[in-house]
Amino acid sequence: RFVPESVAAALLNDQGALSPQTCEATILFADLAGFTALSERLRPEDIVSLLNAYFTVLVEIVERHGGVVTQFQGDAILATFNVPLADPDHARRALDAASEIHDAVAKREFAGPRLACRIGVNTGEVVAGNVGAKGRMNYTVHGDAVNLAARLEQLNKEHGTAVLVAASTAALAPDVPLRAIGSVAVRGKSESVAVYTLDS
């Protein structure tokens, strides 16, 4: 209940160690749009009910497409594909998950309010493993690929999009219909990054 099933299985197989690894992964970062303003209008218990309903939908979609939600960050989620369990089709499956999340959030209410979310998807090298304190660990991923996925999520605001996809992911999923946005400046990057959005 407190860790993804695939992570729990990997922990059992590795006798609780789940050794750190460096690998290619596709990262999906999703964040709610306008959550700060929304939370100012709701009672604390209503915020928790809303987030639990929202996260339940997102986790079900991510896991159905072979991904793992490794972190809940306020109103955001960080999901990984291809780690800790290998999946050669991780880029396409992450994009399928992003598309389904976008559609699912747009079509329903969550404990009352209607919501909208922004998603960034990027593929690259990550370091995965247990991080935390001696008595409390969390399985997660770190690296520039993770940071870029989060930056792309934020850039949706500037481009009027809901999902932004890095060229690294697009190259691995040529069968997914995408529309080129162009090269965009990303905070923390010295060079522009070519990005795409889902072509619905």
Backbone as JSON, one array per atom type, in Angstrom:
{
  "sequence": "RFVPESVAAALLNDQGALSPQTCEATILFADLAGFTALSERLRPEDIVSLLNAYFTVLVEIVERHGGVVTQFQGDAILATFNVPLADPDHARRALDAASEIHDAVAKREFAGPRLACRIGVNTGEVVAGNVGAKGRMNYTVHGDAVNLAARLEQLNKEHGTAVLVAASTAALAPDVPLRAIGSVAVRGKSESVAVYTLDS",
  "N": [[0.81, -1.2, 0.0], [2.06, 1.19, 0.53], [4.25, 1.43, -1.1], [4.94, 1.2, -4.64], [3.73, -1.74, -6.32], [5.52, -3.08, -8.04], [7.96, -2.11, -7.14], [7.96, -3.1, -4.55], [8.11, -5.85, -5.11], [10.61, -5.96, -6.34], [12.2, -5.18, -4.19], [11.85, -7.35, -2.46], [12.99, -9.38, -3.99], [15.59, -8.51, -4.0], [16.34, -8.73, -1.43], [15.65, -6.54, 0.17], [17.48, -4.58, -0.48], [17.6, -3.35, -3.05], [19.49, -2.37, -5.13], [21.3, 0.56, -6.18], [21.03, 1.91, -9.5], [22.08, 2.91, -12.77], [20.39, 3.95, -15.58], [18.57, 4.09, -18.72], [15.55, 5.84, -18.85], [12.08, 6.7, -19.17], [10.55, 9.6, -18.12], [7.67, 10.81, -16.55], [6.1, 13.67, -15.63], [3.57, 15.11, -13.84], [1.35, 17.76, -13.08], [-1.06, 19.65, -11.27], [-3.06, 22.21, -12.69], [-3.57, 25.51, -11.59], [-3.85, 24.88, -8.89], [-3.12, 26.13, -6.49], [-4.81, 28.38, -6.22], [-7.22, 27.02, -6.16], [-6.98, 25.53, -3.8], [-7.16, 27.49, -1.9], [-9.82, 28.01, -1.76], [-11.04, 25.77, -0.78], [-11.93, 23.56, 1.94], [-9.62, 22.04, 4.27], [-10.07, 19.22, 4.51], [-11.47, 18.75, 2.2], [-9.6, 19.29, 0.25], [-7.8, 17.18, 0.65], [-9.46, 14.99, 0.02], [-9.99, 15.54, -2.67], [-7.37, 15.39, -3.8], [-6.73, 12.72, -3.23], [-8.65, 11.37, -4.78], [-7.92, 12.24, -7.32], [-5.2, 11.39, -7.53], [-5.61, 8.65, -7.36], [-6.79, 8.0, -9.82], [-4.69, 8.75, -11.57], [-2.55, 7.07, -10.77], [-3.61, 4.53, -11.34], [-3.77, 4.66, -14.13], [-1.07, 5.1, -14.9], [0.16, 2.74, -13.9], [-1.21, 0.82, -15.36], [-0.08, 1.15, -17.81], [2.43, 0.25, -17.43], [4.14, 1.82, -15.93], [5.65, 3.37, -12.98], [4.7, 5.13, -10.17], [6.75, 7.07, -8.42], [6.93, 9.21, -6.7], [4.88, 11.44, -4.83], [4.37, 14.78, -5.0], [3.26, 17.25, -3.4], [0.75, 18.47, -5.28], [1.56, 17.08, -7.45], [2.84, 14.37, -9.52], [5.53, 12.05, -9.92], [6.5, 9.86, -12.3], [7.95, 6.81, -13.48], [9.21, 4.99, -16.29], [10.48, 1.99, -17.41], [12.15, 1.55, -15.32], [11.83, 0.44, -12.0], [11.55, -1.93, -13.41], [12.42, -3.45, -16.43], [11.46, -2.26, -19.66], [11.19, -2.37, -22.95], [9.61, -0.79, -24.56], [9.22, 1.66, -23.37], [9.06, 4.46, -23.87], [6.89, 4.91, -25.68], [4.83, 3.85, -24.13], [4.79, 5.56, -21.96], [3.95, 7.9, -23.23], [1.42, 7.09, -24.08], [0.24, 6.81, -21.59], [0.34, 9.49, -20.71], [-1.42, 10.69, -22.55], [-3.81, 9.39, -21.9], [-4.13, 10.17, -19.23], [-4.48, 12.95, -19.54], [-6.94, 13.01, -20.96], [-8.64, 11.67, -19.14], [-8.64, 13.31, -16.87], [-9.8, 15.61, -17.89], [-12.4, 14.85, -18.36], [-13.88, 14.34, -16.07], [-15.12, 14.9, -12.68], [-13.47, 15.58, -9.56], [-14.02, 14.66, -6.5], [-15.81, 16.76, -6.47], [-14.77, 19.47, -7.71], [-13.85, 20.39, -11.11], [-10.87, 19.61, -12.83], [-7.62, 20.42, -14.24], [-4.65, 19.34, -15.8], [-1.08, 19.56, -16.26], [1.53, 18.13, -18.21], [4.8, 16.83, -18.44], [7.11, 15.06, -20.43], [9.99, 13.11, -20.7], [12.94, 11.46, -21.9], [15.84, 9.85, -20.76], [19.07, 9.39, -19.17], [19.04, 8.15, -15.88], [19.57, 8.01, -12.32], [18.65, 5.52, -10.2], [17.26, 4.45, -7.12], [17.19, 3.64, -3.56], [16.61, 6.32, -1.47], [17.13, 8.44, 1.28], [16.69, 8.62, 4.84], [18.35, 6.77, 7.5], [16.45, 5.14, 8.8], [14.25, 5.42, 7.19], [13.33, 5.12, 3.99], [13.05, 5.98, 0.49], [12.13, 4.93, -2.68], [13.33, 6.24, -5.61], [14.06, 8.41, -8.45], [16.81, 10.21, -9.89], [18.42, 12.92, -11.64], [19.39, 14.71, -14.66], [17.51, 14.14, -16.61], [15.15, 13.82, -15.21], [14.81, 16.37, -14.13], [14.4, 17.83, -16.49], [11.96, 16.83, -17.44], [10.25, 17.87, -15.48], [10.64, 20.59, -15.95], [9.57, 20.82, -18.53], [6.9, 20.3, -18.01], [6.2, 22.68, -16.69], [6.61, 24.51, -18.76], [4.42, 24.19, -20.37], [2.59, 26.14, -19.7], [3.48, 28.45, -20.98], [3.24, 27.8, -23.65], [0.66, 27.16, -24.17], [-0.17, 24.53, -24.08], [-1.01, 21.15, -23.06], [0.47, 18.88, -22.75], [3.88, 18.38, -22.98], [6.57, 17.09, -24.83], [9.78, 15.76, -24.88], [12.35, 15.71, -27.44], [13.93, 13.46, -27.23], [12.25, 11.48, -26.24], [10.28, 11.43, -28.23], [11.75, 10.45, -30.4], [12.01, 7.79, -29.77], [9.52, 6.8, -30.0], [8.18, 6.6, -32.65], [5.73, 5.93, -33.74], [3.76, 7.26, -32.42], [1.48, 9.87, -32.74], [2.67, 13.09, -32.96], [3.04, 16.64, -32.6], [5.22, 19.07, -33.7], [6.58, 21.59, -31.65], [8.76, 23.21, -31.6], [12.05, 24.57, -30.93], [12.83, 25.22, -27.6], [13.72, 27.44, -24.94], [15.11, 26.33, -21.95], [15.12, 26.61, -18.5], [18.19, 26.4, -16.81], [19.43, 24.99, -18.77], [21.94, 25.16, -21.25], [21.57, 25.03, -23.96], [18.9, 25.2, -26.38], [15.9, 23.16, -26.35], [14.37, 20.73, -28.34], [10.94, 20.3, -28.68], [7.74, 18.6, -28.48], [4.18, 18.16, -28.85], [1.29, 16.23, -27.95], [-0.53, 15.1, -30.71], [-3.67, 15.53, -31.14]],
  "CA": [[0.0, 0.0, 0.0], [2.88, 2.38, 0.67], [5.21, 1.49, -2.21], [4.38, 0.54, -5.81], [3.85, -3.2, -6.27], [6.74, -3.52, -8.71], [9.08, -1.78, -6.26], [7.92, -4.07, -3.45], [8.6, -7.13, -5.62], [12.06, -5.83, -6.54], [12.81, -5.17, -2.86], [11.85, -8.73, -1.95], [13.97, -10.16, -4.77], [16.94, -8.03, -3.68], [16.45, -8.82, 0.03], [15.49, -5.22, 0.77], [18.55, -3.63, -0.84], [17.27, -2.63, -4.29], [20.76, -1.7, -5.41], [21.22, 1.7, -7.1], [21.38, 1.61, -10.88], [21.99, 3.96, -13.77], [19.76, 3.37, -16.76], [17.69, 4.97, -19.49], [14.15, 5.75, -18.44], [11.2, 7.81, -19.57], [9.98, 10.24, -16.93], [6.43, 11.56, -16.72], [5.84, 14.57, -14.5], [2.24, 15.71, -14.01], [1.05, 18.73, -12.03], [-2.37, 20.27, -11.44], [-3.09, 23.62, -13.06], [-4.42, 26.34, -10.74], [-4.14, 24.22, -7.61], [-2.96, 27.07, -5.36], [-6.06, 29.14, -6.1], [-8.28, 26.09, -5.78], [-6.83, 25.13, -2.4], [-7.57, 28.61, -1.05], [-11.28, 28.02, -1.68], [-11.54, 24.51, -0.23], [-11.56, 23.16, 3.3], [-8.51, 21.07, 4.25], [-10.52, 17.85, 4.26], [-11.88, 18.66, 0.8], [-8.36, 19.22, -0.54], [-7.29, 15.81, 0.75], [-10.36, 14.12, -0.75], [-9.75, 15.82, -4.09], [-6.08, 14.85, -4.2], [-6.78, 11.26, -3.21], [-9.41, 10.93, -5.94], [-7.1, 12.56, -8.5], [-4.05, 10.5, -7.56], [-6.08, 7.28, -7.62], [-6.95, 7.88, -11.26], [-3.39, 8.81, -12.24], [-1.77, 5.87, -10.47], [-4.19, 3.41, -12.08], [-3.4, 4.81, -15.54], [0.38, 4.88, -15.02], [0.49, 1.34, -13.69], [-1.76, 0.04, -16.46], [0.84, 1.3, -18.94], [3.73, -0.29, -17.06], [4.95, 2.78, -15.2], [5.66, 3.35, -11.52], [4.7, 6.44, -9.53], [7.74, 6.99, -7.35], [6.78, 10.32, -5.76], [3.8, 12.42, -4.8], [4.98, 16.03, -4.59], [2.15, 18.2, -3.31], [-0.3, 18.08, -6.22], [2.24, 16.53, -8.63], [3.38, 13.02, -9.44], [6.68, 11.69, -10.72], [6.37, 8.46, -12.7], [9.06, 6.3, -14.28], [8.97, 3.86, -17.18], [11.71, 1.24, -17.69], [12.86, 1.33, -14.07], [12.83, -0.6, -11.77], [11.36, -3.09, -14.28], [12.77, -3.11, -17.81], [10.38, -2.23, -20.64], [11.79, -1.82, -24.17], [8.68, 0.14, -25.22], [8.89, 2.59, -22.3], [8.71, 5.8, -24.35], [5.52, 4.9, -26.19], [3.89, 3.58, -23.04], [4.69, 6.8, -21.18], [3.11, 8.83, -24.0], [0.04, 6.59, -24.0], [-0.24, 7.16, -20.25], [0.12, 10.93, -20.69], [-2.64, 10.97, -23.3], [-4.97, 8.91, -21.14], [-4.28, 11.04, -18.06], [-5.07, 14.22, -19.99], [-8.35, 12.8, -21.29], [-9.38, 11.28, -17.95], [-8.81, 14.47, -15.99], [-10.69, 16.58, -18.54], [-13.76, 14.33, -18.52], [-14.56, 13.99, -14.82], [-14.91, 15.72, -11.49], [-12.71, 14.91, -8.51], [-14.58, 15.09, -5.21], [-16.49, 18.04, -6.68], [-14.28, 20.37, -8.75], [-13.2, 19.98, -12.35], [-9.44, 19.89, -12.76], [-6.81, 20.35, -15.45], [-3.26, 19.07, -15.42], [-0.02, 19.73, -17.26], [2.41, 16.96, -18.17], [6.07, 16.85, -19.16], [7.65, 13.71, -20.65], [11.36, 13.16, -21.2], [13.7, 10.22, -21.8], [17.27, 10.06, -20.59], [19.73, 8.58, -18.16], [18.7, 8.48, -14.5], [20.07, 7.18, -11.24], [17.5, 5.04, -9.44], [17.62, 3.71, -5.91], [16.59, 4.05, -2.29], [17.19, 7.56, -0.96], [16.45, 8.91, 2.48], [17.4, 8.49, 6.11], [18.67, 5.39, 7.88], [15.25, 4.39, 9.15], [13.11, 5.7, 6.31], [13.85, 5.23, 2.63], [12.09, 6.16, -0.59], [12.68, 4.57, -3.99], [13.06, 7.33, -6.54], [15.05, 8.61, -9.51], [17.42, 11.53, -9.93], [19.21, 13.17, -12.82], [18.97, 15.79, -15.54], [16.31, 13.72, -17.33], [14.02, 14.09, -14.32], [14.65, 17.82, -14.07], [13.85, 18.34, -17.75], [10.53, 16.49, -17.47], [9.56, 18.85, -14.64], [10.68, 21.89, -16.65], [8.61, 20.76, -19.65], [5.55, 20.46, -17.44], [6.0, 24.1, -16.44], [6.6, 25.25, -20.02], [3.09, 24.13, -20.97], [1.92, 27.41, -19.45], [3.91, 29.43, -21.98], [2.92, 27.37, -25.02], [-0.76, 26.86, -24.28], [-0.32, 23.09, -24.3], [-1.25, 20.36, -21.86], [1.53, 17.87, -22.68], [5.08, 18.66, -23.75], [7.37, 15.87, -24.95], [11.13, 16.03, -25.37], [12.73, 15.01, -28.67], [14.49, 12.17, -26.86], [11.13, 10.55, -26.13], [9.65, 11.34, -29.55], [12.57, 9.61, -31.27], [11.83, 6.38, -29.41], [8.11, 6.44, -30.2], [7.83, 7.2, -33.94], [4.36, 5.61, -34.12], [2.83, 8.12, -31.67], [1.3, 11.15, -33.46], [3.11, 14.27, -32.22], [3.15, 17.87, -33.37], [6.41, 19.81, -33.28], [6.4, 22.94, -31.12], [9.97, 23.93, -31.95], [13.09, 24.56, -29.9], [12.46, 26.14, -26.52], [14.73, 27.67, -23.91], [14.76, 25.66, -20.69], [15.94, 27.1, -17.39], [19.21, 25.45, -16.38], [20.03, 24.37, -19.94], [22.66, 26.13, -22.06], [21.06, 24.96, -25.32], [17.45, 25.0, -26.51], [15.47, 21.77, -26.42], [13.27, 20.5, -29.29], [9.81, 19.69, -27.97], [6.55, 18.23, -29.23], [2.98, 17.93, -28.05], [0.45, 15.17, -28.5], [-1.35, 15.58, -31.82], [-4.98, 14.91, -30.97]],
  "C": [[0.85, 1.27, 0.0], [4.02, 2.47, -0.33], [4.56, 0.81, -3.41], [4.66, -0.97, -5.77], [5.14, -3.69, -6.92], [7.98, -3.22, -7.88], [9.13, -2.76, -5.1], [8.47, -5.42, -3.9], [10.11, -7.09, -5.82], [12.8, -5.82, -5.21], [12.91, -6.58, -2.29], [12.9, -9.57, -2.68], [15.4, -9.78, -4.41], [17.18, -8.0, -2.17], [16.47, -7.44, 0.69], [16.49, -4.18, 0.32], [18.15, -2.73, -2.0], [18.44, -1.73, -4.69], [20.58, -0.55, -6.4], [21.65, 1.29, -8.5], [21.27, 2.86, -11.73], [21.43, 3.34, -15.04], [18.99, 4.45, -17.51], [16.26, 4.76, -19.01], [13.37, 6.9, -19.05], [10.49, 8.3, -18.32], [8.72, 11.01, -17.32], [6.2, 12.37, -15.46], [4.52, 15.28, -14.76], [1.92, 16.58, -12.81], [-0.32, 19.34, -12.32], [-2.23, 21.74, -11.8], [-4.03, 24.36, -12.1], [-4.71, 25.77, -9.37], [-4.04, 25.18, -6.43], [-4.24, 27.86, -5.14], [-7.2, 28.24, -5.64], [-8.19, 25.75, -4.3], [-7.22, 26.25, -1.44], [-9.08, 28.63, -0.84], [-11.85, 26.8, -0.95], [-11.12, 24.32, 1.21], [-10.44, 22.13, 3.23], [-8.96, 19.65, 3.93], [-10.97, 17.66, 2.81], [-10.67, 18.59, -0.13], [-7.82, 17.81, -0.53], [-8.15, 14.86, -0.05], [-10.15, 14.29, -2.24], [-8.45, 15.18, -4.56], [-6.09, 13.33, -4.22], [-7.54, 10.71, -4.41], [-8.6, 11.12, -7.23], [-5.92, 11.59, -8.62], [-4.45, 9.05, -7.84], [-6.21, 7.04, -9.11], [-5.59, 7.84, -11.96], [-2.56, 7.56, -12.0], [-2.3, 4.67, -11.25], [-3.77, 3.47, -13.55], [-1.91, 4.51, -15.73], [0.72, 3.41, -14.9], [-0.06, 0.45, -14.8], [-0.84, 0.08, -17.69], [2.27, 0.9, -18.57], [4.65, 0.66, -16.33], [4.84, 2.62, -13.7], [5.65, 4.79, -11.01], [5.63, 6.36, -8.33], [7.59, 8.11, -6.32], [5.45, 11.03, -5.95], [4.42, 13.69, -4.24], [3.9, 17.11, -4.54], [1.01, 17.73, -4.18], [0.28, 17.47, -7.48], [2.62, 15.08, -8.4], [4.61, 12.91, -10.34], [6.57, 10.2, -11.01], [7.52, 8.07, -13.6], [8.61, 5.11, -15.11], [10.34, 3.29, -17.56], [12.59, 1.06, -16.46], [11.82, 1.38, -12.94], [12.67, -1.84, -12.67], [11.59, -2.68, -15.73], [11.56, -3.21, -18.73], [10.92, -1.59, -21.91], [10.9, -0.79, -24.88], [8.29, 1.28, -24.27], [8.47, 3.98, -22.79], [7.27, 5.86, -24.84], [4.52, 4.71, -25.06], [3.73, 4.81, -22.14], [3.8, 7.82, -21.9], [1.66, 8.38, -24.0], [-0.57, 6.94, -22.64], [-0.54, 8.65, -20.15], [-1.17, 11.3, -21.39], [-3.88, 10.56, -22.51], [-5.21, 9.75, -19.89], [-4.96, 12.35, -18.45], [-6.56, 14.07, -20.26], [-9.18, 12.49, -20.04], [-9.64, 12.47, -17.03], [-9.81, 15.46, -16.58], [-12.15, 16.14, -18.52], [-14.5, 14.07, -17.22], [-14.34, 15.03, -13.74], [-14.17, 14.89, -10.45], [-13.18, 15.46, -7.16], [-15.2, 16.48, -5.33], [-15.94, 18.83, -7.86], [-13.83, 19.65, -10.02], [-11.75, 20.41, -12.29], [-8.82, 19.89, -14.16], [-5.38, 20.09, -15.01], [-2.33, 19.32, -16.6], [0.98, 18.59, -17.09], [3.67, 17.23, -18.99], [6.61, 15.43, -19.25], [9.03, 13.83, -21.27], [12.03, 11.81, -20.99], [15.18, 10.54, -21.67], [17.81, 9.18, -19.49], [19.36, 9.08, -16.76], [19.47, 7.57, -13.55], [18.88, 6.82, -10.37], [17.96, 4.27, -8.22], [16.89, 4.23, -4.7], [17.34, 5.25, -1.75], [16.42, 7.97, 0.28], [17.33, 8.79, 3.7], [17.57, 7.02, 6.46], [17.42, 4.56, 8.14], [14.06, 4.6, 8.24], [13.62, 6.0, 4.92], [12.71, 5.41, 1.63], [12.77, 5.8, -1.9], [12.32, 5.67, -4.97], [14.18, 7.42, -7.57], [15.55, 10.04, -9.47], [18.18, 11.67, -11.24], [18.62, 14.29, -13.67], [17.69, 15.43, -16.3], [15.05, 13.99, -16.51], [13.73, 15.59, -14.27], [14.0, 18.38, -15.34], [12.37, 18.0, -17.87], [9.72, 17.49, -16.65], [9.53, 20.22, -15.29], [9.68, 21.92, -17.8], [7.18, 20.91, -19.15], [5.24, 21.93, -17.24], [5.87, 24.91, -17.73], [5.27, 25.15, -20.76], [2.34, 25.44, -20.8], [2.23, 28.41, -20.56], [3.43, 29.08, -23.38], [1.45, 27.0, -25.21], [-1.05, 25.4, -24.56], [-0.61, 22.4, -22.97], [-0.15, 19.33, -21.65], [2.69, 18.31, -23.55], [6.01, 17.46, -23.66], [8.73, 16.24, -25.52], [11.42, 15.21, -26.62], [13.29, 13.62, -28.38], [13.41, 11.1, -26.74], [10.49, 10.34, -27.49], [10.42, 10.41, -30.47], [12.39, 8.13, -31.01], [10.4, 5.9, -29.62], [7.6, 7.02, -31.51], [6.38, 6.94, -34.36], [3.33, 6.48, -33.39], [2.7, 9.45, -32.4], [1.64, 12.34, -32.57], [3.19, 15.46, -33.16], [4.34, 18.67, -32.83], [6.04, 21.2, -32.79], [7.58, 23.81, -31.52], [10.99, 23.79, -30.84], [12.75, 25.61, -28.86], [13.63, 26.26, -25.54], [14.23, 27.06, -22.61], [15.71, 26.16, -19.61], [16.92, 26.03, -16.93], [19.9, 24.75, -17.53], [20.71, 25.45, -20.79], [22.17, 26.16, -23.51], [19.55, 24.73, -25.32], [17.13, 23.51, -26.69], [14.3, 21.68, -27.4], [12.16, 19.77, -28.57], [8.62, 19.48, -28.91], [5.36, 18.2, -28.27], [2.18, 16.84, -28.71], [-0.46, 15.75, -29.57], [-2.68, 14.86, -31.76], [-5.89, 15.19, -32.16]]
}
